[in-house]
Amino acid sequence: MLFRSLILFFLVLTACQSGSVPGVSSELSSLSSLLSSSEIVSSSLSSSEDILVFDDNVVYGTDERHVLEYAYLPSESPRAMVMLVHGGSWIGGDKSMMRPYRDVLVQQGYLYVSINYRLLLSGATYVEMLNDLGLAIQFIRLNASFFNLDTTQMALFGVSAGAHLSLLYAYSRTSPIPIDYVVALVPPVDFSDPAFLTMGNQELQLFQINR
């Protein structure tokens, strides 16, 4: 079944069909044991199709930034996920920034998931940020029955720094759920300007592994 192209309503966005490339990180693998016992507990479930199921404080990993929010409308049909990745120049931002897209996504039958991820100011590089995307996807995959999730397809939707991470993840990692589309809003893709690498602070190194 083709992933329904809700993406078309974002006419100002860049939509790219992506493939998967093997390369799961050791950090992501080491956290998989934690996830294997993770379960979501929510008091917001309702049998009414008019009631939005929403939780904005779900922990998906061990770091304080490993928090996501989700929303959906009750339905008997399996729902595909759109995972949203906020912007903020890799140094700031929050999952709530993507909430304006929530209602239109759930009204089209999608599972809305918006995540926080580790940032440059905490010493993370793009490697850890990509690991966090994979960790969040794996968490949702392990709770597929809770979400009545279609595990055969998903989309990533990022803005600015989140768009960069979404594209990089889709084209360089093997996702626990196959990624059919990436929706990238104003993604930085040309890093020939060295200012992008440090954001004006030499202590911040987006593409340098701080080990």
mmCIF file with all atom_site columns, C-alpha atoms in Angstrom:
data_model
loop_
_atom_site.group_PDB
_atom_site.id
_atom_site.type_symbol
_atom_site.label_atom_id
_atom_site.label_alt_id
_atom_site.label_comp_id
_atom_site.label_asym_id
_atom_site.label_entity_id
_atom_site.label_seq_id
_atom_site.pdbx_PDB_ins_code
_atom_site.Cartn_x
_atom_site.Cartn_y
_atom_site.Cartn_z
_atom_site.occupancy
_atom_site.B_iso_or_equiv
_atom_site.pdbx_formal_charge
_atom_site.auth_seq_id
_atom_site.auth_comp_id
_atom_site.auth_asym_id
_atom_site.auth_atom_id
_atom_site.pdbx_PDB_model_num
ATOM 1   C CA . MET A 1 1   ? 0.000   0.000  0.000  1.00 0.00 ? 1   MET A CA 1
ATOM 2   C CA . LEU A 1 2   ? 1.407   3.385  -0.939 1.00 0.00 ? 2   LEU A CA 1
ATOM 3   C CA . PHE A 1 3   ? 1.992   5.925  1.781  1.00 0.00 ? 3   PHE A CA 1
ATOM 4   C CA . ARG A 1 4   ? -0.815  8.428  1.319  1.00 0.00 ? 4   ARG A CA 1
ATOM 5   C CA . SER A 1 5   ? 0.643   11.645 -0.015 1.00 0.00 ? 5   SER A CA 1
ATOM 6   C CA . LEU A 1 6   ? -0.555  14.040 2.626  1.00 0.00 ? 6   LEU A CA 1
ATOM 7   C CA . ILE A 1 7   ? 2.838   15.561 1.917  1.00 0.00 ? 7   ILE A CA 1
ATOM 8   C CA . LEU A 1 8   ? 1.236   17.409 -1.002 1.00 0.00 ? 8   LEU A CA 1
ATOM 9   C CA . PHE A 1 9   ? -0.467  19.878 1.290  1.00 0.00 ? 9   PHE A CA 1
ATOM 10  C CA . PHE A 1 10  ? 2.979   21.165 2.268  1.00 0.00 ? 10  PHE A CA 1
ATOM 11  C CA . LEU A 1 11  ? 3.528   22.718 -1.169 1.00 0.00 ? 11  LEU A CA 1
ATOM 12  C CA . VAL A 1 12  ? 6.400   24.837 0.110  1.00 0.00 ? 12  VAL A CA 1
ATOM 13  C CA . LEU A 1 13  ? 8.314   21.856 1.443  1.00 0.00 ? 13  LEU A CA 1
ATOM 14  C CA . THR A 1 14  ? 10.885  19.616 -0.172 1.00 0.00 ? 14  THR A CA 1
ATOM 15  C CA . ALA A 1 15  ? 9.656   16.039 -0.450 1.00 0.00 ? 15  ALA A CA 1
ATOM 16  C CA . CYS A 1 16  ? 12.183  13.338 -1.265 1.00 0.00 ? 16  CYS A CA 1
ATOM 17  C CA . GLN A 1 17  ? 11.601  9.635  -1.568 1.00 0.00 ? 17  GLN A CA 1
ATOM 18  C CA . SER A 1 18  ? 14.409  7.917  0.293  1.00 0.00 ? 18  SER A CA 1
ATOM 19  C CA . GLY A 1 19  ? 16.134  4.595  0.565  1.00 0.00 ? 19  GLY A CA 1
ATOM 20  C CA . SER A 1 20  ? 17.856  2.910  3.474  1.00 0.00 ? 20  SER A CA 1
ATOM 21  C CA . VAL A 1 21  ? 21.560  2.338  3.867  1.00 0.00 ? 21  VAL A CA 1
ATOM 22  C CA . PRO A 1 22  ? 22.910  -0.126 6.461  1.00 0.00 ? 22  PRO A CA 1
ATOM 23  C CA . GLY A 1 23  ? 24.783  1.423  9.383  1.00 0.00 ? 23  GLY A CA 1
ATOM 24  C CA . VAL A 1 24  ? 23.144  1.152  12.809 1.00 0.00 ? 24  VAL A CA 1
ATOM 25  C CA . SER A 1 25  ? 25.290  2.753  15.502 1.00 0.00 ? 25  SER A CA 1
ATOM 26  C CA . SER A 1 26  ? 26.667  0.898  18.512 1.00 0.00 ? 26  SER A CA 1
ATOM 27  C CA . GLU A 1 27  ? 25.044  3.414  20.850 1.00 0.00 ? 27  GLU A CA 1
ATOM 28  C CA . LEU A 1 28  ? 21.611  2.715  19.408 1.00 0.00 ? 28  LEU A CA 1
ATOM 29  C CA . SER A 1 29  ? 22.204  -1.007 19.741 1.00 0.00 ? 29  SER A CA 1
ATOM 30  C CA . SER A 1 30  ? 23.299  -0.656 23.369 1.00 0.00 ? 30  SER A CA 1
ATOM 31  C CA . LEU A 1 31  ? 20.040  1.080  24.275 1.00 0.00 ? 31  LEU A CA 1
ATOM 32  C CA . SER A 1 32  ? 17.839  -1.507 22.563 1.00 0.00 ? 32  SER A CA 1
ATOM 33  C CA . SER A 1 33  ? 17.757  -3.670 25.703 1.00 0.00 ? 33  SER A CA 1
ATOM 34  C CA . LEU A 1 34  ? 16.232  -0.757 27.601 1.00 0.00 ? 34  LEU A CA 1
ATOM 35  C CA . LEU A 1 35  ? 13.564  -0.356 24.955 1.00 0.00 ? 35  LEU A CA 1
ATOM 36  C CA . SER A 1 36  ? 12.656  -4.019 24.860 1.00 0.00 ? 36  SER A CA 1
ATOM 37  C CA . SER A 1 37  ? 10.920  -3.616 28.214 1.00 0.00 ? 37  SER A CA 1
ATOM 38  C CA . SER A 1 38  ? 9.499   -0.142 27.578 1.00 0.00 ? 38  SER A CA 1
ATOM 39  C CA . GLU A 1 39  ? 5.751   0.243  27.568 1.00 0.00 ? 39  GLU A CA 1
ATOM 40  C CA . ILE A 1 40  ? 3.574   3.306  27.145 1.00 0.00 ? 40  ILE A CA 1
ATOM 41  C CA . VAL A 1 41  ? 0.978   4.003  29.803 1.00 0.00 ? 41  VAL A CA 1
ATOM 42  C CA . SER A 1 42  ? -1.621  6.620  28.942 1.00 0.00 ? 42  SER A CA 1
ATOM 43  C CA . SER A 1 43  ? -4.803  7.760  30.650 1.00 0.00 ? 43  SER A CA 1
ATOM 44  C CA . SER A 1 44  ? -5.973  9.693  27.615 1.00 0.00 ? 44  SER A CA 1
ATOM 45  C CA . LEU A 1 45  ? -7.369  6.795  25.591 1.00 0.00 ? 45  LEU A CA 1
ATOM 46  C CA . SER A 1 46  ? -10.962 7.172  24.486 1.00 0.00 ? 46  SER A CA 1
ATOM 47  C CA . SER A 1 47  ? -13.332 5.053  22.451 1.00 0.00 ? 47  SER A CA 1
ATOM 48  C CA . SER A 1 48  ? -14.810 8.172  20.867 1.00 0.00 ? 48  SER A CA 1
ATOM 49  C CA . GLU A 1 49  ? -13.567 8.944  17.379 1.00 0.00 ? 49  GLU A CA 1
ATOM 50  C CA . ASP A 1 50  ? -13.975 12.657 18.160 1.00 0.00 ? 50  ASP A CA 1
ATOM 51  C CA . ILE A 1 51  ? -11.463 12.604 21.019 1.00 0.00 ? 51  ILE A CA 1
ATOM 52  C CA . LEU A 1 52  ? -7.791  13.318 20.281 1.00 0.00 ? 52  LEU A CA 1
ATOM 53  C CA . VAL A 1 53  ? -5.405  10.990 22.078 1.00 0.00 ? 53  VAL A CA 1
ATOM 54  C CA . PHE A 1 54  ? -2.411  13.120 23.056 1.00 0.00 ? 54  PHE A CA 1
ATOM 55  C CA . ASP A 1 55  ? 0.541   12.712 25.404 1.00 0.00 ? 55  ASP A CA 1
ATOM 56  C CA . ASP A 1 56  ? 3.379   15.249 25.469 1.00 0.00 ? 56  ASP A CA 1
ATOM 57  C CA . ASN A 1 57  ? 5.728   13.589 27.964 1.00 0.00 ? 57  ASN A CA 1
ATOM 58  C CA . VAL A 1 58  ? 6.787   10.122 26.842 1.00 0.00 ? 58  VAL A CA 1
ATOM 59  C CA . VAL A 1 59  ? 10.357  9.052  27.675 1.00 0.00 ? 59  VAL A CA 1
ATOM 60  C CA . TYR A 1 60  ? 12.046  7.046  24.920 1.00 0.00 ? 60  TYR A CA 1
ATOM 61  C CA . GLY A 1 61  ? 15.627  6.814  26.233 1.00 0.00 ? 61  GLY A CA 1
ATOM 62  C CA . THR A 1 62  ? 17.997  7.620  29.075 1.00 0.00 ? 62  THR A CA 1
ATOM 63  C CA . ASP A 1 63  ? 18.942  11.249 28.391 1.00 0.00 ? 63  ASP A CA 1
ATOM 64  C CA . GLU A 1 64  ? 16.853  14.156 29.651 1.00 0.00 ? 64  GLU A CA 1
ATOM 65  C CA . ARG A 1 65  ? 16.274  15.140 26.011 1.00 0.00 ? 65  ARG A CA 1
ATOM 66  C CA . HIS A 1 66  ? 14.890  11.702 25.167 1.00 0.00 ? 66  HIS A CA 1
ATOM 67  C CA . VAL A 1 67  ? 11.241  12.781 25.331 1.00 0.00 ? 67  VAL A CA 1
ATOM 68  C CA . LEU A 1 68  ? 8.573   12.656 22.643 1.00 0.00 ? 68  LEU A CA 1
ATOM 69  C CA . GLU A 1 69  ? 4.939   13.518 22.209 1.00 0.00 ? 69  GLU A CA 1
ATOM 70  C CA . TYR A 1 70  ? 2.334   11.708 20.162 1.00 0.00 ? 70  TYR A CA 1
ATOM 71  C CA . ALA A 1 71  ? -1.226  12.204 18.999 1.00 0.00 ? 71  ALA A CA 1
ATOM 72  C CA . TYR A 1 72  ? -3.793  10.271 17.010 1.00 0.00 ? 72  TYR A CA 1
ATOM 73  C CA . LEU A 1 73  ? -7.508  9.850  16.535 1.00 0.00 ? 73  LEU A CA 1
ATOM 74  C CA . PRO A 1 74  ? -8.941  6.456  17.496 1.00 0.00 ? 74  PRO A CA 1
ATOM 75  C CA . SER A 1 75  ? -9.457  4.190  14.499 1.00 0.00 ? 75  SER A CA 1
ATOM 76  C CA . GLU A 1 76  ? -9.648  0.490  13.786 1.00 0.00 ? 76  GLU A CA 1
ATOM 77  C CA . SER A 1 77  ? -7.385  0.886  10.752 1.00 0.00 ? 77  SER A CA 1
ATOM 78  C CA . PRO A 1 78  ? -3.595  0.705  11.208 1.00 0.00 ? 78  PRO A CA 1
ATOM 79  C CA . ARG A 1 79  ? -2.039  4.158  11.066 1.00 0.00 ? 79  ARG A CA 1
ATOM 80  C CA . ALA A 1 80  ? 1.274   5.179  9.531  1.00 0.00 ? 80  ALA A CA 1
ATOM 81  C CA . MET A 1 81  ? 3.589   7.449  11.493 1.00 0.00 ? 81  MET A CA 1
ATOM 82  C CA . VAL A 1 82  ? 4.867   10.884 10.589 1.00 0.00 ? 82  VAL A CA 1
ATOM 83  C CA . MET A 1 83  ? 7.770   11.713 12.916 1.00 0.00 ? 83  MET A CA 1
ATOM 84  C CA . LEU A 1 84  ? 8.547   15.410 13.242 1.00 0.00 ? 84  LEU A CA 1
ATOM 85  C CA . VAL A 1 85  ? 11.998  16.784 14.053 1.00 0.00 ? 85  VAL A CA 1
ATOM 86  C CA . HIS A 1 86  ? 12.202  20.389 15.260 1.00 0.00 ? 86  HIS A CA 1
ATOM 87  C CA . GLY A 1 87  ? 14.698  23.015 14.208 1.00 0.00 ? 87  GLY A CA 1
ATOM 88  C CA . GLY A 1 88  ? 16.873  25.312 16.289 1.00 0.00 ? 88  GLY A CA 1
ATOM 89  C CA . SER A 1 89  ? 20.353  25.423 14.732 1.00 0.00 ? 89  SER A CA 1
ATOM 90  C CA . TRP A 1 90  ? 21.256  22.155 16.496 1.00 0.00 ? 90  TRP A CA 1
ATOM 91  C CA . ILE A 1 91  ? 21.606  24.146 19.743 1.00 0.00 ? 91  ILE A CA 1
ATOM 92  C CA . GLY A 1 92  ? 17.982  24.691 20.767 1.00 0.00 ? 92  GLY A CA 1
ATOM 93  C CA . GLY A 1 93  ? 14.350  23.975 20.036 1.00 0.00 ? 93  GLY A CA 1
ATOM 94  C CA . ASP A 1 94  ? 11.638  21.748 21.393 1.00 0.00 ? 94  ASP A CA 1
ATOM 95  C CA . LYS A 1 95  ? 9.211   19.119 20.144 1.00 0.00 ? 95  LYS A CA 1
ATOM 96  C CA . SER A 1 96  ? 6.296   21.455 20.882 1.00 0.00 ? 96  SER A CA 1
ATOM 97  C CA . MET A 1 97  ? 7.448   23.711 18.036 1.00 0.00 ? 97  MET A CA 1
ATOM 98  C CA . MET A 1 98  ? 6.012   21.178 15.588 1.00 0.00 ? 98  MET A CA 1
ATOM 99  C CA . ARG A 1 99  ? 2.589   21.083 17.211 1.00 0.00 ? 99  ARG A CA 1
ATOM 100 C CA . PRO A 1 100 ? 0.940   23.389 14.625 1.00 0.00 ? 100 PRO A CA 1
ATOM 101 C CA . TYR A 1 101 ? 1.128   20.424 12.223 1.00 0.00 ? 101 TYR A CA 1
ATOM 102 C CA . ARG A 1 102 ? -0.443  17.990 14.678 1.00 0.00 ? 102 ARG A CA 1
ATOM 103 C CA . ASP A 1 103 ? -4.147  18.335 13.967 1.00 0.00 ? 103 ASP A CA 1
ATOM 104 C CA . VAL A 1 104 ? -3.919  18.228 10.175 1.00 0.00 ? 104 VAL A CA 1
ATOM 105 C CA . LEU A 1 105 ? -1.825  15.059 10.403 1.00 0.00 ? 105 LEU A CA 1
ATOM 106 C CA . VAL A 1 106 ? -4.085  13.177 12.791 1.00 0.00 ? 106 VAL A CA 1
ATOM 107 C CA . GLN A 1 107 ? -7.182  14.246 10.860 1.00 0.00 ? 107 GLN A CA 1
ATOM 108 C CA . GLN A 1 108 ? -5.704  12.471 7.848  1.00 0.00 ? 108 GLN A CA 1
ATOM 109 C CA . GLY A 1 109 ? -5.306  9.298  9.882  1.00 0.00 ? 109 GLY A CA 1
ATOM 110 C CA . TYR A 1 110 ? -1.603  9.523  10.748 1.00 0.00 ? 110 TYR A CA 1
ATOM 111 C CA . LEU A 1 111 ? 0.187   8.972  14.012 1.00 0.00 ? 111 LEU A CA 1
ATOM 112 C CA . TYR A 1 112 ? 1.836   12.282 14.909 1.00 0.00 ? 112 TYR A CA 1
ATOM 113 C CA . VAL A 1 113 ? 5.111   11.919 16.806 1.00 0.00 ? 113 VAL A CA 1
ATOM 114 C CA . SER A 1 114 ? 7.360   14.874 17.621 1.00 0.00 ? 114 SER A CA 1
ATOM 115 C CA . ILE A 1 115 ? 10.687  14.309 19.367 1.00 0.00 ? 115 ILE A CA 1
ATOM 116 C CA . ASN A 1 116 ? 13.339  16.103 21.360 1.00 0.00 ? 116 ASN A CA 1
ATOM 117 C CA . TYR A 1 117 ? 16.923  15.079 20.684 1.00 0.00 ? 117 TYR A CA 1
ATOM 118 C CA . ARG A 1 118 ? 20.341  15.871 22.128 1.00 0.00 ? 118 ARG A CA 1
ATOM 119 C CA . LEU A 1 119 ? 21.908  19.183 21.148 1.00 0.00 ? 119 LEU A CA 1
ATOM 120 C CA . LEU A 1 120 ? 25.338  20.663 20.490 1.00 0.00 ? 120 LEU A CA 1
ATOM 121 C CA . LEU A 1 121 ? 25.379  22.515 23.812 1.00 0.00 ? 121 LEU A CA 1
ATOM 122 C CA . SER A 1 122 ? 25.282  19.197 25.668 1.00 0.00 ? 122 SER A CA 1
ATOM 123 C CA . GLY A 1 123 ? 28.264  17.905 23.696 1.00 0.00 ? 123 GLY A CA 1
ATOM 124 C CA . ALA A 1 124 ? 26.277  15.944 21.136 1.00 0.00 ? 124 ALA A CA 1
ATOM 125 C CA . THR A 1 125 ? 27.350  15.810 17.499 1.00 0.00 ? 125 THR A CA 1
ATOM 126 C CA . TYR A 1 126 ? 25.316  14.824 14.465 1.00 0.00 ? 126 TYR A CA 1
ATOM 127 C CA . VAL A 1 127 ? 26.110  11.188 15.330 1.00 0.00 ? 127 VAL A CA 1
ATOM 128 C CA . GLU A 1 128 ? 24.262  11.336 18.641 1.00 0.00 ? 128 GLU A CA 1
ATOM 129 C CA . MET A 1 129 ? 21.437  13.323 17.072 1.00 0.00 ? 129 MET A CA 1
ATOM 130 C CA . LEU A 1 130 ? 20.936  10.670 14.393 1.00 0.00 ? 130 LEU A CA 1
ATOM 131 C CA . ASN A 1 131 ? 21.104  7.997  17.081 1.00 0.00 ? 131 ASN A CA 1
ATOM 132 C CA . ASP A 1 132 ? 18.254  9.761  18.882 1.00 0.00 ? 132 ASP A CA 1
ATOM 133 C CA . LEU A 1 133 ? 16.078  9.710  15.780 1.00 0.00 ? 133 LEU A CA 1
ATOM 134 C CA . GLY A 1 134 ? 16.676  5.992  15.433 1.00 0.00 ? 134 GLY A CA 1
ATOM 135 C CA . LEU A 1 135 ? 16.051  5.412  19.122 1.00 0.00 ? 135 LEU A CA 1
ATOM 136 C CA . ALA A 1 136 ? 12.697  7.208  18.968 1.00 0.00 ? 136 ALA A CA 1
ATOM 137 C CA . ILE A 1 137 ? 11.630  5.249  15.884 1.00 0.00 ? 137 ILE A CA 1
ATOM 138 C CA . GLN A 1 138 ? 12.644  2.001  17.560 1.00 0.00 ? 138 GLN A CA 1
ATOM 139 C CA . PHE A 1 139 ? 10.652  2.937  20.657 1.00 0.00 ? 139 PHE A CA 1
ATOM 140 C CA . ILE A 1 140 ? 7.521   3.548  18.593 1.00 0.00 ? 140 ILE A CA 1
ATOM 141 C CA . ARG A 1 141 ? 8.114   0.307  16.666 1.00 0.00 ? 141 ARG A CA 1
ATOM 142 C CA . LEU A 1 142 ? 8.338   -1.672 19.900 1.00 0.00 ? 142 LEU A CA 1
ATOM 143 C CA . ASN A 1 143 ? 5.017   -0.158 20.974 1.00 0.00 ? 143 ASN A CA 1
ATOM 144 C CA . ALA A 1 144 ? 3.349   -0.790 17.613 1.00 0.00 ? 144 ALA A CA 1
ATOM 145 C CA . SER A 1 145 ? 0.400   -2.639 19.135 1.00 0.00 ? 145 SER A CA 1
ATOM 146 C CA . PHE A 1 146 ? -0.376  0.290  21.443 1.00 0.00 ? 146 PHE A CA 1
ATOM 147 C CA . PHE A 1 147 ? -0.496  2.665  18.491 1.00 0.00 ? 147 PHE A CA 1
ATOM 148 C CA . ASN A 1 148 ? -2.145  0.225  16.067 1.00 0.00 ? 148 ASN A CA 1
ATOM 149 C CA . LEU A 1 149 ? 0.827   1.139  13.905 1.00 0.00 ? 149 LEU A CA 1
ATOM 150 C CA . ASP A 1 150 ? 1.470   0.341  10.268 1.00 0.00 ? 150 ASP A CA 1
ATOM 151 C CA . THR A 1 151 ? 5.098   -0.809 10.602 1.00 0.00 ? 151 THR A CA 1
ATOM 152 C CA . THR A 1 152 ? 5.730   -1.068 6.858  1.00 0.00 ? 152 THR A CA 1
ATOM 153 C CA . GLN A 1 153 ? 6.142   2.648  6.200  1.00 0.00 ? 153 GLN A CA 1
ATOM 154 C CA . MET A 1 154 ? 6.659   6.044  7.772  1.00 0.00 ? 154 MET A CA 1
ATOM 155 C CA . ALA A 1 155 ? 7.681   9.606  6.934  1.00 0.00 ? 155 ALA A CA 1
ATOM 156 C CA . LEU A 1 156 ? 10.145  12.006 8.525  1.00 0.00 ? 156 LEU A CA 1
ATOM 157 C CA . PHE A 1 157 ? 9.248   15.682 8.576  1.00 0.00 ? 157 PHE A CA 1
ATOM 158 C CA . GLY A 1 158 ? 11.884  18.153 9.744  1.00 0.00 ? 158 GLY A CA 1
ATOM 159 C CA . VAL A 1 159 ? 12.345  21.904 9.822  1.00 0.00 ? 159 VAL A CA 1
ATOM 160 C CA . SER A 1 160 ? 15.731  23.635 9.434  1.00 0.00 ? 160 SER A CA 1
ATOM 161 C CA . ALA A 1 161 ? 18.251  21.668 11.548 1.00 0.00 ? 161 ALA A CA 1
ATOM 162 C CA . GLY A 1 162 ? 15.577  19.001 11.969 1.00 0.00 ? 162 GLY A CA 1
ATOM 163 C CA . ALA A 1 163 ? 15.204  18.822 8.195  1.00 0.00 ? 163 ALA A CA 1
ATOM 164 C CA . HIS A 1 164 ? 18.964  18.314 7.840  1.00 0.00 ? 164 HIS A CA 1
ATOM 165 C CA . LEU A 1 165 ? 18.897  15.497 10.405 1.00 0.00 ? 165 LEU A CA 1
ATOM 166 C CA . SER A 1 166 ? 15.847  13.895 8.790  1.00 0.00 ? 166 SER A CA 1
ATOM 167 C CA . LEU A 1 167 ? 17.511  13.786 5.371  1.00 0.00 ? 167 LEU A CA 1
ATOM 168 C CA . LEU A 1 168 ? 20.810  12.560 6.775  1.00 0.00 ? 168 LEU A CA 1
ATOM 169 C CA . TYR A 1 169 ? 19.131  9.835  8.815  1.00 0.00 ? 169 TYR A CA 1
ATOM 170 C CA . ALA A 1 170 ? 16.968  8.607  5.946  1.00 0.00 ? 170 ALA A CA 1
ATOM 171 C CA . TYR A 1 171 ? 19.876  8.333  3.531  1.00 0.00 ? 171 TYR A CA 1
ATOM 172 C CA . SER A 1 172 ? 22.536  6.980  5.903  1.00 0.00 ? 172 SER A CA 1
ATOM 173 C CA . ARG A 1 173 ? 20.817  4.746  8.461  1.00 0.00 ? 173 ARG A CA 1
ATOM 174 C CA . THR A 1 174 ? 18.682  1.641  8.448  1.00 0.00 ? 174 THR A CA 1
ATOM 175 C CA . SER A 1 175 ? 15.403  2.606  10.064 1.00 0.00 ? 175 SER A CA 1
ATOM 176 C CA . PRO A 1 176 ? 13.430  0.217  12.332 1.00 0.00 ? 176 PRO A CA 1
ATOM 177 C CA . ILE A 1 177 ? 10.431  1.297  10.239 1.00 0.00 ? 177 ILE A CA 1
ATOM 178 C CA . PRO A 1 178 ? 11.051  1.774  6.490  1.00 0.00 ? 178 PRO A CA 1
ATOM 179 C CA . ILE A 1 179 ? 11.094  5.455  5.537  1.00 0.00 ? 179 ILE A CA 1
ATOM 180 C CA . ASP A 1 180 ? 9.064   6.171  2.425  1.00 0.00 ? 180 ASP A CA 1
ATOM 181 C CA . TYR A 1 181 ? 9.295   9.957  2.423  1.00 0.00 ? 181 TYR A CA 1
ATOM 182 C CA . VAL A 1 182 ? 11.279  12.802 3.922  1.00 0.00 ? 182 VAL A CA 1
ATOM 183 C CA . VAL A 1 183 ? 9.628   16.203 4.096  1.00 0.00 ? 183 VAL A CA 1
ATOM 184 C CA . ALA A 1 184 ? 12.351  18.808 4.558  1.00 0.00 ? 184 ALA A CA 1
ATOM 185 C CA . LEU A 1 185 ? 11.481  22.455 5.211  1.00 0.00 ? 185 LEU A CA 1
ATOM 186 C CA . VAL A 1 186 ? 14.433  24.837 4.626  1.00 0.00 ? 186 VAL A CA 1
ATOM 187 C CA . PRO A 1 187 ? 17.088  22.155 5.200  1.00 0.00 ? 187 PRO A CA 1
ATOM 188 C CA . PRO A 1 188 ? 20.728  23.251 5.329  1.00 0.00 ? 188 PRO A CA 1
ATOM 189 C CA . VAL A 1 189 ? 22.492  20.949 2.888  1.00 0.00 ? 189 VAL A CA 1
ATOM 190 C CA . ASP A 1 190 ? 25.568  22.945 1.828  1.00 0.00 ? 190 ASP A CA 1
ATOM 191 C CA . PHE A 1 191 ? 28.129  22.943 4.611  1.00 0.00 ? 191 PHE A CA 1
ATOM 192 C CA . SER A 1 192 ? 30.928  24.577 2.646  1.00 0.00 ? 192 SER A CA 1
ATOM 193 C CA . ASP A 1 193 ? 30.504  27.604 4.935  1.00 0.00 ? 193 ASP A CA 1
ATOM 194 C CA . PRO A 1 194 ? 32.603  26.767 8.032  1.00 0.00 ? 194 PRO A CA 1
ATOM 195 C CA . ALA A 1 195 ? 30.233  28.797 10.214 1.00 0.00 ? 195 ALA A CA 1
ATOM 196 C CA . PHE A 1 196 ? 27.742  25.944 9.877  1.00 0.00 ? 196 PHE A CA 1
ATOM 197 C CA . LEU A 1 197 ? 30.194  23.599 11.549 1.00 0.00 ? 197 LEU A CA 1
ATOM 198 C CA . THR A 1 198 ? 30.557  25.555 14.788 1.00 0.00 ? 198 THR A CA 1
ATOM 199 C CA . MET A 1 199 ? 27.594  27.978 14.740 1.00 0.00 ? 199 MET A CA 1
ATOM 200 C CA . GLY A 1 200 ? 30.123  30.729 15.560 1.00 0.00 ? 200 GLY A CA 1
ATOM 201 C CA . ASN A 1 201 ? 31.460  28.902 18.622 1.00 0.00 ? 201 ASN A CA 1
ATOM 202 C CA . GLN A 1 202 ? 34.636  26.907 18.154 1.00 0.00 ? 202 GLN A CA 1
ATOM 203 C CA . GLU A 1 203 ? 33.689  24.697 21.109 1.00 0.00 ? 203 GLU A CA 1
ATOM 204 C CA . LEU A 1 204 ? 30.662  23.431 19.189 1.00 0.00 ? 204 LEU A CA 1
ATOM 205 C CA . GLN A 1 205 ? 31.530  20.901 16.503 1.00 0.00 ? 205 GLN A CA 1
ATOM 206 C CA . LEU A 1 206 ? 28.546  19.494 14.636 1.00 0.00 ? 206 LEU A CA 1
ATOM 207 C CA . PHE A 1 207 ? 30.580  17.118 12.486 1.00 0.00 ? 207 PHE A CA 1
ATOM 208 C CA . GLN A 1 208 ? 33.409  16.341 14.888 1.00 0.00 ? 208 GLN A CA 1
ATOM 209 C CA . ILE A 1 209 ? 32.963  13.359 17.154 1.00 0.00 ? 209 ILE A CA 1
ATOM 210 C CA . ASN A 1 210 ? 33.826  14.577 20.650 1.00 0.00 ? 210 ASN A CA 1
ATOM 211 C CA . ARG A 1 211 ? 35.463  11.473 22.022 1.00 0.00 ? 211 ARG A CA 1
#
